[in-house]
Tab-separated table of C-alpha atoms and ligand atoms in Angstrom:
chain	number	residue	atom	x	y	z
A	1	UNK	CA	216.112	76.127	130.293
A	2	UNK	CA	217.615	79.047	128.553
A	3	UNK	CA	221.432	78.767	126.957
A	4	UNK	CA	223.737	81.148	128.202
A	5	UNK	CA	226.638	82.342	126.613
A	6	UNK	CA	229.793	82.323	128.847
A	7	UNK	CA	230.218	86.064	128.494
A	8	UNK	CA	227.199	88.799	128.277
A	9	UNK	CA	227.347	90.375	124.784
A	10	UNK	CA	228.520	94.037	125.736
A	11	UNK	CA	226.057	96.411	123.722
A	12	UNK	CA	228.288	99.480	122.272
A	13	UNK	CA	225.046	101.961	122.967
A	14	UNK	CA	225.627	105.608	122.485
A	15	UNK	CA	221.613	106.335	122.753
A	16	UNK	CA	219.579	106.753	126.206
A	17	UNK	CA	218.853	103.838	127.911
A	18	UNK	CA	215.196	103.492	128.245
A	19	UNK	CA	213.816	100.504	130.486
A	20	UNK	CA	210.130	99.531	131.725
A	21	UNK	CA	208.283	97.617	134.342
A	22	UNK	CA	204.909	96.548	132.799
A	23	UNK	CA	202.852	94.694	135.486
A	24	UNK	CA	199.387	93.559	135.032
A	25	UNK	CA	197.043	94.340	137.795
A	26	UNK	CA	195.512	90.691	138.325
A	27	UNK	CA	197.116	90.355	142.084
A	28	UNK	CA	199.404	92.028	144.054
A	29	UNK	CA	203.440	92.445	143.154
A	30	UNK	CA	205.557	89.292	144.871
A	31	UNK	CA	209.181	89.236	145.263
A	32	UNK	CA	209.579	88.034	141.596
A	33	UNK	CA	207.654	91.481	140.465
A	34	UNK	CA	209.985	93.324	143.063
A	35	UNK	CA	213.404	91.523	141.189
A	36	UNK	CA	211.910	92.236	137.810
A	37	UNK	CA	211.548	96.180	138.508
A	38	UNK	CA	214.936	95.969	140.389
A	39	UNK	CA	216.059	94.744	137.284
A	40	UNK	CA	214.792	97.327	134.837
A	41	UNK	CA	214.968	100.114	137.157
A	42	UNK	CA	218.913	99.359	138.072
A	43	UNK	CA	219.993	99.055	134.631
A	44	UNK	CA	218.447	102.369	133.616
A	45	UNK	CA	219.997	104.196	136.756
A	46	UNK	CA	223.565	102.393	135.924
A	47	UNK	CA	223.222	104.213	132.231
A	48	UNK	CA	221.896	107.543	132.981
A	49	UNK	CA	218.576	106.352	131.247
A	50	UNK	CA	215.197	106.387	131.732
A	51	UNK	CA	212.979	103.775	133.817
A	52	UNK	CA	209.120	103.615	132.994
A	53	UNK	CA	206.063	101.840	134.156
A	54	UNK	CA	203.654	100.380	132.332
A	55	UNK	CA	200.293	98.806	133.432
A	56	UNK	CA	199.370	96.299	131.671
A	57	UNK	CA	195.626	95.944	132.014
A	58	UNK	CA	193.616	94.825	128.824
A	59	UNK	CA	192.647	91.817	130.224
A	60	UNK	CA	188.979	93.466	132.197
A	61	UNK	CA	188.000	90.554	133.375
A	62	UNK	CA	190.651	89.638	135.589
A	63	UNK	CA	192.634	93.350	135.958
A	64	UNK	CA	191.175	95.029	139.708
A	65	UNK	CA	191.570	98.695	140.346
A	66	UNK	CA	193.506	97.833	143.781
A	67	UNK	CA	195.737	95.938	142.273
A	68	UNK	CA	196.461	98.936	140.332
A	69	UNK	CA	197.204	101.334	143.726
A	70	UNK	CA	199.295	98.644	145.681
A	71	UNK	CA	201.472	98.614	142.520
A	72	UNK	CA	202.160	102.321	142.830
A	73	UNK	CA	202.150	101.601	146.939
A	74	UNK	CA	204.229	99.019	146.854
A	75	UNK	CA	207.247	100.285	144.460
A	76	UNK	CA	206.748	103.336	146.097
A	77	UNK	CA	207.415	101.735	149.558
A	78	UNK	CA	210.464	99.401	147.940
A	79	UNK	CA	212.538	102.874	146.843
A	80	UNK	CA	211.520	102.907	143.335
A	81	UNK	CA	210.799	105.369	141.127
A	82	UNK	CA	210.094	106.428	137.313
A	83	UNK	CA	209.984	109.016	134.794
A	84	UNK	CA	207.709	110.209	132.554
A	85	UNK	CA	203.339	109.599	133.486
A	86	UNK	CA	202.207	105.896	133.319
A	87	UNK	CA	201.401	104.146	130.783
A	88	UNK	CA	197.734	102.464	131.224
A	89	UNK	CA	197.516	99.959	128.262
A	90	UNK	CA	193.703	100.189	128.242
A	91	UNK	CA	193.506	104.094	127.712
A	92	UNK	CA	195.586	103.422	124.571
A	93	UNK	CA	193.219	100.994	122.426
A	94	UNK	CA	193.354	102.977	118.923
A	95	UNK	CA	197.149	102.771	119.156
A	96	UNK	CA	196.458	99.032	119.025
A	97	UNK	CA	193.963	99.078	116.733
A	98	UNK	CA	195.864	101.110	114.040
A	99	UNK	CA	198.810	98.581	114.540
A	100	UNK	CA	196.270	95.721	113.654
A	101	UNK	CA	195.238	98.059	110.514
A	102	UNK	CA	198.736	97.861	109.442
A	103	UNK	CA	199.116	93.596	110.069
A	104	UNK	CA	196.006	93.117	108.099
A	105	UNK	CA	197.134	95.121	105.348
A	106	UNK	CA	199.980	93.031	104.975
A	107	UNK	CA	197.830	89.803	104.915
A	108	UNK	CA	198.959	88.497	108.029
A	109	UNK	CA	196.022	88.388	110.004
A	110	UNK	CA	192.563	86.817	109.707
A	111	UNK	CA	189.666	86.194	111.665
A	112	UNK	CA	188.686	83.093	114.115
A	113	UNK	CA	185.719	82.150	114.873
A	114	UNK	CA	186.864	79.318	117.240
A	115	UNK	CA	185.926	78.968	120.825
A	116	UNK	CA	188.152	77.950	123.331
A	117	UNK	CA	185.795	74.682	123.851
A	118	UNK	CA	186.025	73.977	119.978
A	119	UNK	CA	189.791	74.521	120.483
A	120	UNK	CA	190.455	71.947	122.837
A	121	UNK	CA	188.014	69.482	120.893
A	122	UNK	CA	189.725	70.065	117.384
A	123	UNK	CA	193.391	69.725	119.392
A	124	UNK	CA	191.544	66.267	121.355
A	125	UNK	CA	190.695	64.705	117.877
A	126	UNK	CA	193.907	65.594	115.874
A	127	UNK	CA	197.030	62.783	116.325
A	128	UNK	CA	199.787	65.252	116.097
A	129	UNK	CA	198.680	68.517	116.983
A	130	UNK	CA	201.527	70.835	116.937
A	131	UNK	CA	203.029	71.805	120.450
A	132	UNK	CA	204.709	75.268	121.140
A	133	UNK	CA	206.414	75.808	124.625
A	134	UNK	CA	203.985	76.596	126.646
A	135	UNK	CA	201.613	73.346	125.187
A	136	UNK	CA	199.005	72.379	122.205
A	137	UNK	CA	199.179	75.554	119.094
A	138	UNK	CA	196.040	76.462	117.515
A	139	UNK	CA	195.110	73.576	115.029
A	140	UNK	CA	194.771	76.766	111.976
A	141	UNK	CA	190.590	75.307	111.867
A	142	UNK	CA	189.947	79.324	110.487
A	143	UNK	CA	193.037	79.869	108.859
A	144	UNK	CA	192.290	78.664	105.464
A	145	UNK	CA	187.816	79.862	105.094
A	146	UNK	CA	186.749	81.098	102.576
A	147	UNK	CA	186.521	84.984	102.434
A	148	UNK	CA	182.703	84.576	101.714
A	149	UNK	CA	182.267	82.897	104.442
A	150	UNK	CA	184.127	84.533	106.828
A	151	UNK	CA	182.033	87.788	105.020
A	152	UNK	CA	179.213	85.735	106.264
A	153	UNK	CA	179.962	84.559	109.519
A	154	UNK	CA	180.564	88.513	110.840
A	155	UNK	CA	178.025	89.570	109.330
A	156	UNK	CA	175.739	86.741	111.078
A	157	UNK	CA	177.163	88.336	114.321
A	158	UNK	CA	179.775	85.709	115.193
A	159	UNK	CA	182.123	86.803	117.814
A	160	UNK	CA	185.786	86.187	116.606
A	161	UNK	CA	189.123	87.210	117.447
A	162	UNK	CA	191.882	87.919	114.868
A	163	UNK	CA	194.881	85.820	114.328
A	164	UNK	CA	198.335	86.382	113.011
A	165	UNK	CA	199.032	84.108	109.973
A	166	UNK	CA	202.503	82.841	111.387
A	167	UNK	CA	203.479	81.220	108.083
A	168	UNK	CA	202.547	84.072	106.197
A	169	UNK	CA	204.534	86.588	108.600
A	170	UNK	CA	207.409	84.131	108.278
A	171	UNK	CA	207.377	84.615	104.493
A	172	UNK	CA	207.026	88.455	104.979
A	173	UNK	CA	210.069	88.790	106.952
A	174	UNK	CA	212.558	86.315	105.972
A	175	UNK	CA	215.251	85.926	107.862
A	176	UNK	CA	216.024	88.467	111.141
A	177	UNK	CA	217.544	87.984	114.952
A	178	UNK	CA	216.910	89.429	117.420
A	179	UNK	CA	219.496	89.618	120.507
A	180	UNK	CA	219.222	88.840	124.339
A	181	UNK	CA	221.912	90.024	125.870
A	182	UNK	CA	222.665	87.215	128.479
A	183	UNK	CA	221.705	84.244	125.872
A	184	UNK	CA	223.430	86.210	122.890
A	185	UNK	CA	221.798	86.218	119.499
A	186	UNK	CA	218.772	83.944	118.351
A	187	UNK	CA	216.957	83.807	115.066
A	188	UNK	CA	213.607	84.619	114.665
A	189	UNK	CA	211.189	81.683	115.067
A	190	UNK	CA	207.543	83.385	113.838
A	191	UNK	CA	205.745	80.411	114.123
A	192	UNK	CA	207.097	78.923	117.466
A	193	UNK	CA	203.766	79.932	119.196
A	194	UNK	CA	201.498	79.271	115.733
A	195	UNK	CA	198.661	81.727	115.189
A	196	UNK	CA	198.693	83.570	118.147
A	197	UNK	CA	195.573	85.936	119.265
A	198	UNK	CA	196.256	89.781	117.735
A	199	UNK	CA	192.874	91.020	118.618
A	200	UNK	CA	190.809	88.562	121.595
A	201	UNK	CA	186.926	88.277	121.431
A	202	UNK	CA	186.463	90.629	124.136
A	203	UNK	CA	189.258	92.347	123.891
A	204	UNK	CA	190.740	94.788	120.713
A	205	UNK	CA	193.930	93.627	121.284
A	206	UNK	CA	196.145	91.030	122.911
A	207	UNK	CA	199.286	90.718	125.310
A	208	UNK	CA	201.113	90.371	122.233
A	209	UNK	CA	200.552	92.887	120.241
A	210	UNK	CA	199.937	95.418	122.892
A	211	UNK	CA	203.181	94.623	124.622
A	212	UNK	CA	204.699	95.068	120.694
A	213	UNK	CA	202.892	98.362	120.218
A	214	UNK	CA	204.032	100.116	123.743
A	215	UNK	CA	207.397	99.192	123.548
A	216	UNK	CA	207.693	101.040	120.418
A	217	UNK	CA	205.650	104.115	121.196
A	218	UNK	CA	207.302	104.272	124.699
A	219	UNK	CA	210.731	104.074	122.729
A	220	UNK	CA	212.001	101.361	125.422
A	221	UNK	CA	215.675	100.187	124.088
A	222	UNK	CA	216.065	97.383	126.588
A	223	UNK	CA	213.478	94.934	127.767
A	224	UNK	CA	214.263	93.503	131.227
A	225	UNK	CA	212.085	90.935	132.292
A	226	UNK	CA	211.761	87.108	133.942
A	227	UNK	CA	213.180	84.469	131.536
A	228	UNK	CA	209.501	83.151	131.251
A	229	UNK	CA	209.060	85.635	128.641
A	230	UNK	CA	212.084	84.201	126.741
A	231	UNK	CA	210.259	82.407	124.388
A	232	UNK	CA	207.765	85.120	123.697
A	233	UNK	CA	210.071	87.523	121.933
A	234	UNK	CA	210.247	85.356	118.945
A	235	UNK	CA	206.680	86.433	118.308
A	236	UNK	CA	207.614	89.793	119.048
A	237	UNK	CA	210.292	90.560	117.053
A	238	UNK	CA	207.895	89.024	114.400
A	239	UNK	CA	205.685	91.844	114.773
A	240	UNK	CA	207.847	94.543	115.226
A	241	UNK	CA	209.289	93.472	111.490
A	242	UNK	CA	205.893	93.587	110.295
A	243	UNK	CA	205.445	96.473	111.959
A	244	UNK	CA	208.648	98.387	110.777
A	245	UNK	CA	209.622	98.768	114.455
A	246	UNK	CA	213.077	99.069	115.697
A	247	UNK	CA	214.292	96.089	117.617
A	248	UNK	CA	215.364	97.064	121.214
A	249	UNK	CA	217.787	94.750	122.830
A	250	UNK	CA	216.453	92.084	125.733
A	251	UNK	CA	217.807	90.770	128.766
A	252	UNK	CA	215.809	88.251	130.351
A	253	UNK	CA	216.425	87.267	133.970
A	254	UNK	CA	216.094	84.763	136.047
A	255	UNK	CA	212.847	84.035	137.813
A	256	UNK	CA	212.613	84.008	141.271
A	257	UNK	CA	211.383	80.837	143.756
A	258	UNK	CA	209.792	79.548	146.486
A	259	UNK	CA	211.883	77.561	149.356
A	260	UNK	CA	210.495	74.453	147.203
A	261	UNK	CA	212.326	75.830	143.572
A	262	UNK	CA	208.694	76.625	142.297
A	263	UNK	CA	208.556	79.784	140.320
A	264	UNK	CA	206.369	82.400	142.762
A	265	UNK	CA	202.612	83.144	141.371
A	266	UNK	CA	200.063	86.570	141.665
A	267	UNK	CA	197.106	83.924	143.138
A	268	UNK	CA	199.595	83.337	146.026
A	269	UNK	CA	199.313	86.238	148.667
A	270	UNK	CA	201.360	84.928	151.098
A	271	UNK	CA	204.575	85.685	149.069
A	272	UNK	CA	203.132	89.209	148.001
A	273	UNK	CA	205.409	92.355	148.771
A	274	UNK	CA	202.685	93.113	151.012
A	275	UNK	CA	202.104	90.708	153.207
A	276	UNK	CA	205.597	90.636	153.813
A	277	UNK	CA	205.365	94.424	154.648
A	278	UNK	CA	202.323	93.819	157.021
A	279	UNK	CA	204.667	90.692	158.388
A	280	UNK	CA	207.408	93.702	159.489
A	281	UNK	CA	209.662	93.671	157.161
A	282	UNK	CA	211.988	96.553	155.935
A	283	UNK	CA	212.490	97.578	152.059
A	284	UNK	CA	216.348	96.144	152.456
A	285	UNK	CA	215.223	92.632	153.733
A	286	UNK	CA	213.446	92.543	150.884
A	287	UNK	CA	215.966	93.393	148.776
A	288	UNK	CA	218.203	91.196	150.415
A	289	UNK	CA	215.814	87.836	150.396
A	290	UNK	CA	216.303	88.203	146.206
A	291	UNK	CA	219.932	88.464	146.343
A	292	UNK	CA	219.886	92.777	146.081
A	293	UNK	CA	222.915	94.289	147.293
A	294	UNK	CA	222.894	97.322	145.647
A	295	UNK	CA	219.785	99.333	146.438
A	296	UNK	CA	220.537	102.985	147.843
B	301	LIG	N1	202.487	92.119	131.846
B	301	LIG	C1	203.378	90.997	131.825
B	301	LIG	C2	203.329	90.285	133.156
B	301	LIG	O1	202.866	90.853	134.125
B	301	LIG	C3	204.802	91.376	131.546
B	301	LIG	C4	205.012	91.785	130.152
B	301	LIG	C5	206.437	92.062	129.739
B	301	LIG	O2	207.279	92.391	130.591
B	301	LIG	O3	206.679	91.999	128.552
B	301	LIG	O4	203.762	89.157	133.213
């Protein structure tokens, strides 16, 4: 649960608003994706700024082209709309890769050769592994090899994926904030998630540091999204210092829930947009069912 300050901070902004709806196409939009682009959508309309859409879809295994259309479909058919062309995370992979370039230069990154398997194992064995919100950290087995044998081990052909050095990056960047509107200002915690993944194994880049990278080069200035995420921006406002970024301002909502008070998920269809749609109901009702009054 997420502390609220009695009052929202008011933000003195004299720059455009820029917001975004970044989606991953791994199931089709429920009425928690449909709040969440209400969300960023309404507060760029309110400010005369600009709304954008970003899909989110490094992840190949799991990401489905018609997932991809029935988001287009579907906040097409809700009313909403956006500016400037879409923003397709995996036609942008050097931008991520350049941004890694950058970490490791700093020092903050190196590589692991764990697998998930040997993960879980190392986590099993230790008596106090460290815990982050969302469960069990990773243990730091590949933080500390030896460059020779990390020299070695790529050069055997060992798959790896790169990590951010979250005790380094703390040292790098000191002291910083970063502010959520709603829950007011909160101090950067760069380890609160450990070494998180940069780069994957399959993958050149991660939902961290991708999400880091686009926000920049899309110049959003507020991030609207579900209070899920909350936690999340600790790790990136850590990269954005790293990164020299500029910090834009967050307001994360609430989530919505089933009849039962349990947060709504992709796997289940029967809450997605589209069924609903298929089930006869209008844009409004839907807007109405998440507590939406003010749709045109
Ligand atoms: N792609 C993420 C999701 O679908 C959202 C990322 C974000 O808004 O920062 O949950």
């Amino acid at each position: 649960m997420i502390a609220r300050s009695a009052r929202p901070v008011t933000i003195a902004a004299a720059m455009t608003i820029v917001t975004r709806f970044a989606p991953s196409p791994t199931g089709f939009l429920h009425m928690g994706h449909a709040y969440s682009a209400f969300a960023g959508w309404h507060a760029a309309r309110m400010a005369g700024g600009l709304f954008l859409l970003r899909v989110e879809d490094i992840d190949t295994g799991r990401c489905r082209p018609h997932f991809e259309d029935a988001i287009y479909e579907d906040l097409a058919w809700l009313g909403l709309t956006w500016e400037r062309p879409v923003r397709r995370q995996s036609e942008h992979l050097p931008d991520y890769r350049a941004a890694l370039a950058a970490l490791e230069s700093l020092g903050v990154v190196y590589p692991c050769f764990c697998t998930r398997k040997a993960i879980q194992q190392e986590v099993a064995r230790m008596s106090r592994a460290p815990h982050g919100p969302d469960g069990a950290l990773y243990p730091g087995t590949c933080r500390n090899l030896p460059q020779a044998e990390r020299d070695q081990r790529i050069g055997d052909g060992n798959a790896y994926a790169l990590r951010l050095d979250s005790a380094r990056a703390a040292s790098v960047i000191g002291e910083a904030t970063w502010l959520d509107e709603l829950a007011g200002p909160q101090r950067v915690m760069p380890a609160l998630f450990g070494d998180v993944v940069l780069a994957r194994r399959d993958v050149p880049t991660s939902y961290h540091l991708s999400v880091t990278v686009d926000d920049h080069l899309q110049d959003i200035t507020l991030v609207t999204r579900g209070e899920d995420l909350f936690h999340a921006t600790h790790v990136h406002r850590t990269l954005q210092i790293l990164l020299g970024y500029k910090a834009p301002i967050y307001r994360h909502h609430r989530l919505i829930t089933d009849d039962a008070g349990q947060r709504l998920a992709k796997r289940s269809d029967a809450m997605s947009i589209r069924h609903h749609r298929a089930a006869g109901m209008a844009p409004g009702e839907i807007w109405s069912s998440i507590g939406v009054s003010d749709m045109p």
